[in-house]
Amino acid sequence: MENKSYLVFSLDNLKYGIDALLVQEIFYLPELIPIVEAPNDIVGLLNLRGKIVPVMHLSLRLGNQLEQCYLTDSIIVLDYDGLQVGIIVSNVHEVKNISPKLIENAIDYGRIKDINYRFLAGIAKVDSTTILLLNHHNLLREPEKVEALLEEDSQNLEQSSLVNNFYTTCCPNATTKEKTIFKERADNLKQLANDNSSIELIPLAVIGLNNEYFGIELEFVQEFTNIPKVTPIPCCPSHIVGNMNLRGEILTLVDIRSLLNMPLAKTSNGNKALVVGNEDLIAGFSVDEVFDVMYLHPSAVTSLPVAVNSKDEKYLRGTVAYLGNMLTILDLPKLLMNELLVVNETV
């Protein structure tokens, strides 16, 4: 049998995989539209460029309690028998090709607590990581039932918003700033596209460096992660933070602030990192915060201000408005090619 591709993600401190062929889109959690008389695990509706998509929280579907949702949570949109359904998860990691030889189908459910066995298709052991493979046939309800639910509720969305509230259900501790970001994400996703605009939209990961917003094209972003432990590298310049262990792989962590004419920051365990790559070059960037994923139309990008220092201008593609502030788009391929990011560990 051939290898099969699975999208791997985290939820409740466990790793899961789902058939990658079902995945249509992935984006950060936006504000959701409440729905009347929905099953317990369906926490709301999403207006995705004019199409109403039901969204389930995977923890509830698996029979667990709903924990607080965060800005860093993601929605994976799946296409099941022609019906789109979104599932809320914690962190999306990567697509893995898994050999059937690595999948254990005769599952000892006694060692997997708090998970309904009907939703598991098998367990894979990949590079010492245990991945629970989901049975999407049982996980996702019959399409006709969800279609009926949408027909009933999508006609009366404004009234349904009075019955439940996204923030009460999913984010009871959300701050005013976080609510603004959730709302902006929802507004961006529901914008109707012209015939080709969905192809033209540029997905950007929004990060924070020294209280400024920067964007990196999502095609170069492999993962968002916390820094577990940094091991210094001898005889390296100060912008080379050190090495970190990312699930058994050694990743060099760098501070790109020096290339952007910004003061370096102190990086410590628990800080956030952005894992980026272009062709064979992979690195980790230490960042203050990962805020968002936004979809940007090229026409929204404006030229760099005249005041931008010429030293860092070649690494910048332009600017765009973001939450009332200026967001600067980084040219990641040029950043990665800079000789200052090359680590010579033989010195």
Short mmCIF file of C-alpha atoms in Angstrom, two decimals:
data_model
loop_
_atom_site.label_atom_id
_atom_site.label_comp_id
_atom_site.label_asym_id
_atom_site.label_seq_id
_atom_site.Cartn_x
_atom_site.Cartn_y
_atom_site.Cartn_z
CA MET A 1 0.00 0.00 0.00
CA GLU A 2 1.15 3.55 -0.73
CA ASN A 3 1.91 6.13 1.92
CA LYS A 4 -0.98 8.41 2.83
CA SER A 5 -0.75 12.13 3.61
CA TYR A 6 -2.10 13.40 6.92
CA LEU A 7 -2.35 16.95 8.23
CA VAL A 8 -0.88 16.84 11.75
CA PHE A 9 -2.15 19.18 14.47
CA SER A 10 -2.28 19.46 18.26
CA LEU A 11 -5.23 19.52 20.63
CA ASP A 12 -5.30 19.03 24.41
CA ASN A 13 -1.59 18.12 24.46
CA LEU A 14 -2.07 15.29 21.94
CA LYS A 15 -1.06 15.03 18.28
CA TYR A 16 -3.74 14.16 15.72
CA GLY A 17 -3.73 13.49 12.00
CA ILE A 18 -6.53 13.77 9.44
CA ASP A 19 -6.61 12.84 5.76
CA ALA A 20 -4.86 15.76 4.03
CA LEU A 21 -6.99 15.31 0.90
CA LEU A 22 -10.01 16.55 2.87
CA VAL A 23 -8.33 19.83 3.88
CA GLN A 24 -9.51 22.90 1.96
CA GLU A 25 -8.20 25.82 4.03
CA ILE A 26 -6.46 26.60 7.32
CA PHE A 27 -6.63 29.94 9.14
CA TYR A 28 -6.65 31.38 12.64
CA LEU A 29 -9.88 31.32 14.63
CA PRO A 30 -12.19 34.27 13.81
CA GLU A 31 -15.33 35.48 15.54
CA LEU A 32 -18.11 32.97 14.81
CA ILE A 33 -21.83 33.45 14.24
CA PRO A 34 -23.87 31.61 16.93
CA ILE A 35 -26.34 29.00 15.71
CA VAL A 36 -29.73 28.02 17.14
CA GLU A 37 -30.40 24.50 18.44
CA ALA A 38 -27.16 23.10 17.09
CA PRO A 39 -25.48 19.92 18.36
CA ASN A 40 -23.29 20.59 21.36
CA ASP A 41 -20.02 20.44 19.45
CA ILE A 42 -21.12 22.88 16.70
CA VAL A 43 -20.07 26.17 18.29
CA GLY A 44 -20.98 28.52 15.45
CA LEU A 45 -21.10 29.39 11.78
CA LEU A 46 -18.46 31.00 9.61
CA ASN A 47 -19.12 33.24 6.62
CA LEU A 48 -16.32 32.13 4.30
CA ARG A 49 -16.40 34.47 1.30
CA GLY A 50 -20.19 34.24 1.10
CA LYS A 51 -20.49 30.52 1.93
CA ILE A 52 -21.85 29.56 5.37
CA VAL A 53 -19.66 26.91 7.02
CA PRO A 54 -20.56 25.12 10.29
CA VAL A 55 -17.70 24.99 12.81
CA MET A 56 -17.25 22.28 15.44
CA HIS A 57 -14.84 22.35 18.33
CA LEU A 58 -12.93 19.09 18.11
CA SER A 59 -12.57 18.77 21.89
CA LEU A 60 -16.36 18.72 22.29
CA ARG A 61 -16.78 16.27 19.42
CA LEU A 62 -14.27 13.91 21.05
CA GLY A 63 -16.30 14.01 24.27
CA ASN A 64 -14.11 16.38 26.28
CA GLN A 65 -14.94 19.68 27.97
CA LEU A 66 -14.48 22.93 26.07
CA GLU A 67 -11.48 24.88 27.26
CA GLN A 68 -10.85 28.58 26.67
CA CYS A 69 -10.23 29.37 22.98
CA TYR A 70 -7.30 31.60 22.04
CA LEU A 71 -6.16 33.82 19.18
CA THR A 72 -3.57 31.16 18.32
CA ASP A 73 -6.24 28.48 17.77
CA SER A 74 -6.90 27.51 14.17
CA ILE A 75 -9.80 26.35 12.02
CA ILE A 76 -9.21 23.55 9.53
CA VAL A 77 -11.88 23.60 6.81
CA LEU A 78 -12.64 20.09 5.53
CA ASP A 79 -14.62 19.10 2.46
CA TYR A 80 -16.72 16.05 3.27
CA ASP A 81 -18.97 14.70 0.50
CA GLY A 82 -19.23 18.20 -0.98
CA LEU A 83 -20.03 19.90 2.34
CA GLN A 84 -17.52 22.18 4.02
CA VAL A 85 -17.10 21.82 7.79
CA GLY A 86 -14.61 23.64 10.01
CA ILE A 87 -12.94 22.12 13.07
CA ILE A 88 -11.23 24.15 15.82
CA VAL A 89 -7.80 22.86 16.92
CA SER A 90 -4.90 24.29 18.90
CA ASN A 91 -1.85 24.26 16.59
CA VAL A 92 -1.45 23.09 13.00
CA HIS A 93 1.99 21.59 12.35
CA GLU A 94 2.65 19.99 8.97
CA VAL A 95 1.61 17.40 6.40
CA LYS A 96 3.26 14.00 6.91
CA ASN A 97 3.34 11.06 4.52
CA ILE A 98 2.75 8.04 6.75
CA SER A 99 3.42 4.46 5.71
CA PRO A 100 0.69 1.92 6.52
CA LYS A 101 3.43 -0.11 8.24
CA LEU A 102 3.65 2.60 10.91
CA ILE A 103 -0.09 2.55 11.65
CA GLU A 104 -1.48 0.36 14.42
CA ASN A 105 -5.09 -0.47 13.64
CA ALA A 106 -5.70 -2.87 16.53
CA ILE A 107 -5.88 -0.12 19.13
CA ASP A 108 -5.62 -0.73 22.84
CA TYR A 109 -8.20 1.87 23.85
CA GLY A 110 -7.45 1.35 27.52
CA ARG A 111 -4.29 3.44 27.14
CA ILE A 112 -6.09 6.27 25.35
CA LYS A 113 -8.23 8.07 27.87
CA ASP A 114 -10.99 10.59 27.29
CA ILE A 115 -11.30 9.85 23.55
CA ASN A 116 -14.28 8.15 21.94
CA TYR A 117 -12.79 5.18 20.09
CA ARG A 118 -15.30 5.62 17.22
CA PHE A 119 -13.37 8.67 16.07
CA LEU A 120 -9.99 6.93 15.73
CA ALA A 121 -8.84 5.08 12.61
CA GLY A 122 -5.46 4.11 14.00
CA ILE A 123 -2.32 5.21 15.82
CA ALA A 124 0.92 6.05 14.01
CA LYS A 125 4.36 6.21 15.54
CA VAL A 126 6.47 8.61 13.46
CA ASP A 127 9.95 9.70 14.59
CA SER A 128 9.11 8.79 18.21
CA THR A 129 5.94 10.92 17.99
CA THR A 130 2.54 9.30 18.56
CA ILE A 131 -0.13 10.58 16.16
CA LEU A 132 -3.81 9.69 16.65
CA LEU A 133 -5.36 9.30 13.19
CA LEU A 134 -8.96 10.43 13.03
CA ASN A 135 -11.79 8.53 11.37
CA HIS A 136 -13.43 11.35 9.43
CA HIS A 137 -16.40 9.17 8.41
CA ASN A 138 -17.51 9.01 12.05
CA LEU A 139 -16.12 12.38 13.11
CA LEU A 140 -18.16 14.41 10.62
CA ARG A 141 -21.93 14.10 10.67
CA GLU A 142 -23.98 13.05 7.71
CA PRO A 143 -23.92 15.92 5.19
CA GLU A 144 -27.71 15.99 4.79
CA LYS A 145 -28.20 16.69 8.50
CA VAL A 146 -25.77 19.61 8.49
CA GLU A 147 -27.28 20.94 5.26
CA ALA A 148 -30.71 20.99 6.92
CA LEU A 149 -29.24 22.75 9.93
CA LEU A 150 -27.70 25.44 7.71
CA GLU A 151 -30.89 25.98 5.71
CA GLU A 152 -32.82 26.56 8.93
CA ASP A 153 -30.35 28.86 10.63
CA SER A 154 -28.60 30.78 7.84
CA GLN A 155 -31.92 32.50 7.04
CA ASN A 156 -32.11 33.96 10.53
CA LEU A 157 -28.51 34.68 11.58
CA GLU A 158 -29.18 38.04 13.22
CA GLN A 159 -31.82 36.60 15.52
CA SER A 160 -29.57 33.67 16.42
CA SER A 161 -26.91 36.07 17.65
CA LEU A 162 -29.28 36.94 20.49
CA VAL A 163 -29.51 33.32 21.64
CA ASN A 164 -25.83 32.59 22.18
CA ASN A 165 -22.61 34.54 22.03
CA PHE A 166 -19.27 33.45 20.60
CA TYR A 167 -17.32 35.10 23.41
CA THR A 168 -19.49 33.65 26.18
CA THR A 169 -19.18 30.15 24.74
CA CYS A 170 -15.60 30.05 23.46
CA CYS A 171 -13.65 33.05 24.76
CA PRO A 172 -15.09 34.25 28.09
CA ASN A 173 -11.78 35.89 29.04
CA ALA A 174 -11.09 37.65 25.72
CA THR A 175 -9.81 41.21 26.07
CA THR A 176 -11.12 44.14 24.04
CA LYS A 177 -8.03 43.98 21.80
CA GLU A 178 -8.47 40.25 21.24
CA LYS A 179 -12.15 40.76 20.36
CA THR A 180 -11.10 43.36 17.79
CA ILE A 181 -8.74 40.85 16.18
CA PHE A 182 -11.36 38.07 16.19
CA LYS A 183 -13.86 40.45 14.54
CA GLU A 184 -11.36 41.66 11.94
CA ARG A 185 -10.53 38.08 11.00
CA ALA A 186 -14.22 37.34 10.47
CA ASP A 187 -14.67 40.46 8.34
CA ASN A 188 -11.67 39.53 6.19
CA LEU A 189 -12.93 35.99 5.63
CA LYS A 190 -16.46 36.95 4.63
CA GLN A 191 -15.44 39.42 1.95
CA LEU A 192 -16.89 38.25 -1.33
CA ALA A 193 -14.29 37.65 -4.00
CA ASN A 194 -14.38 38.45 -7.70
CA ASP A 195 -13.70 35.60 -10.12
CA ASN A 196 -9.93 35.54 -9.59
CA SER A 197 -9.41 37.43 -6.36
CA SER A 198 -9.12 34.27 -4.24
CA ILE A 199 -6.05 33.36 -6.29
CA GLU A 200 -4.58 36.83 -5.90
CA LEU A 201 -4.98 37.07 -2.13
CA ILE A 202 -1.69 36.86 -0.23
CA PRO A 203 -1.85 35.01 3.12
CA LEU A 204 0.42 36.65 5.69
CA ALA A 205 1.50 35.58 9.16
CA VAL A 206 1.45 38.70 11.36
CA ILE A 207 4.23 38.85 13.96
CA GLY A 208 5.40 41.41 16.49
CA LEU A 209 8.96 42.70 16.85
CA ASN A 210 9.76 45.52 19.27
CA ASN A 211 6.13 46.72 19.35
CA GLU A 212 5.93 46.86 15.54
CA TYR A 213 3.86 44.67 13.20
CA PHE A 214 5.50 42.63 10.43
CA GLY A 215 4.07 40.21 7.88
CA ILE A 216 5.65 37.11 6.33
CA GLU A 217 4.06 35.27 3.43
CA LEU A 218 2.49 32.09 4.79
CA GLU A 219 4.01 29.90 2.07
CA PHE A 220 7.39 30.32 3.81
CA VAL A 221 6.06 29.64 7.33
CA GLN A 222 6.32 26.05 8.49
CA GLU A 223 5.22 26.38 12.09
CA PHE A 224 4.57 28.63 15.09
CA THR A 225 5.99 27.29 18.32
CA ASN A 226 7.17 28.16 21.81
CA ILE A 227 10.90 28.04 22.50
CA PRO A 228 11.42 25.13 24.94
CA LYS A 229 15.14 25.63 25.57
CA VAL A 230 17.91 27.57 23.85
CA THR A 231 21.44 26.17 23.69
CA PRO A 232 24.02 28.93 22.96
CA ILE A 233 26.42 28.39 20.04
CA PRO A 234 30.03 29.38 20.83
CA CYS A 235 31.82 32.03 18.76
CA CYS A 236 28.64 33.31 17.09
CA PRO A 237 27.48 36.93 16.75
CA SER A 238 24.81 38.20 19.12
CA HIS A 239 21.95 37.89 16.62
CA ILE A 240 22.46 34.10 16.52
CA VAL A 241 20.40 33.22 19.59
CA GLY A 242 21.39 29.54 19.66
CA ASN A 243 20.00 26.11 18.85
CA MET A 244 16.64 24.68 19.89
CA ASN A 245 15.32 21.13 19.73
CA LEU A 246 12.17 20.94 17.61
CA ARG A 247 10.80 17.39 17.98
CA GLY A 248 14.26 15.86 17.61
CA GLU A 249 15.51 18.25 14.91
CA ILE A 250 18.14 20.87 15.80
CA LEU A 251 17.02 24.30 14.60
CA THR A 252 19.14 27.44 14.61
CA LEU A 253 17.31 30.35 16.23
CA VAL A 254 18.14 33.85 14.99
CA ASP A 255 17.07 37.38 15.83
CA ILE A 256 16.38 39.23 12.57
CA ARG A 257 16.04 42.58 14.31
CA SER A 258 19.67 43.41 13.50
CA LEU A 259 18.91 43.11 9.78
CA LEU A 260 15.95 45.44 10.23
CA ASN A 261 17.99 48.11 12.03
CA MET A 262 16.26 47.35 15.34
CA PRO A 263 17.70 46.65 18.80
CA LEU A 264 18.16 42.96 19.60
CA ALA A 265 15.82 41.42 22.17
CA LYS A 266 16.57 39.03 25.00
CA THR A 267 15.29 35.59 24.03
CA SER A 268 14.60 33.05 26.76
CA ASN A 269 12.80 29.76 27.27
CA GLY A 270 9.06 30.07 26.67
CA ASN A 271 9.37 32.85 24.11
CA LYS A 272 7.75 32.39 20.72
CA ALA A 273 9.45 31.38 17.49
CA LEU A 274 8.49 31.32 13.84
CA VAL A 275 9.89 28.36 11.86
CA VAL A 276 10.46 29.52 8.29
CA GLY A 277 12.02 28.00 5.20
CA ASN A 278 12.78 28.59 1.54
CA GLU A 279 14.03 25.67 -0.55
CA ASP A 280 16.73 23.99 1.59
CA LEU A 281 17.14 26.86 4.05
CA ILE A 282 15.26 26.49 7.36
CA ALA A 283 15.59 28.71 10.43
CA GLY A 284 13.74 29.80 13.52
CA PHE A 285 13.05 33.49 14.10
CA SER A 286 12.56 34.64 17.68
CA VAL A 287 9.54 36.96 17.85
CA ASP A 288 7.64 38.84 20.53
CA GLU A 289 4.23 37.55 19.45
CA VAL A 290 2.37 35.77 16.65
CA PHE A 291 -0.83 37.74 16.20
CA ASP A 292 -2.75 36.61 13.21
CA VAL A 293 -3.02 35.22 9.69
CA MET A 294 -4.54 37.71 7.27
CA TYR A 295 -5.44 37.49 3.59
CA LEU A 296 -4.17 40.50 1.72
CA HIS A 297 -5.06 41.74 -1.74
CA PRO A 298 -1.94 42.95 -3.60
CA SER A 299 -3.60 46.30 -4.29
CA ALA A 300 -3.64 47.03 -0.55
CA VAL A 301 0.17 47.07 -0.39
CA THR A 302 1.69 50.56 -0.46
CA SER A 303 5.27 51.67 -1.03
CA LEU A 304 7.72 52.00 1.83
CA PRO A 305 7.82 55.37 3.58
CA VAL A 306 10.68 57.64 2.56
CA ALA A 307 11.95 57.59 6.14
CA VAL A 308 12.79 53.86 6.02
CA ASN A 309 16.49 53.34 6.62
CA SER A 310 18.31 52.21 3.46
CA LYS A 311 20.08 49.47 5.46
CA ASP A 312 16.90 47.42 5.88
CA GLU A 313 14.88 48.56 2.87
CA LYS A 314 16.00 45.65 0.68
CA TYR A 315 14.36 43.20 3.11
CA LEU A 316 10.99 44.98 3.00
CA ARG A 317 8.32 44.60 0.31
CA GLY A 318 5.87 47.30 1.35
CA THR A 319 3.35 48.25 4.01
CA VAL A 320 -0.34 47.76 4.70
CA ALA A 321 -2.79 49.04 7.33
CA TYR A 322 -3.43 46.63 10.21
CA LEU A 323 -5.63 47.38 13.25
CA GLY A 324 -5.04 51.10 12.86
CA ASN A 325 -1.27 50.64 12.66
CA MET A 326 1.27 50.08 9.90
CA LEU A 327 2.30 46.51 9.08
CA THR A 328 5.54 46.02 7.14
CA ILE A 329 5.81 43.02 4.80
CA LEU A 330 9.17 41.23 4.97
CA ASP A 331 10.93 39.72 1.95
CA LEU A 332 11.77 36.38 3.52
CA PRO A 333 13.86 34.86 0.69
CA LYS A 334 16.21 37.87 0.82
CA LEU A 335 16.41 37.68 4.61
CA LEU A 336 17.39 34.00 4.51
CA MET A 337 20.09 34.65 1.92
CA ASN A 338 21.88 37.18 4.12
CA GLU A 339 25.34 35.92 5.07
CA LEU A 340 24.80 37.09 8.66
CA LEU A 341 22.34 34.22 9.13
CA VAL A 342 24.92 31.60 8.20
CA VAL A 343 26.23 29.80 11.29
CA ASN A 344 29.77 28.47 11.22
CA GLU A 345 29.92 26.01 14.13
CA THR A 346 33.42 24.84 13.27
CA VAL A 347 35.01 28.06 14.52
#
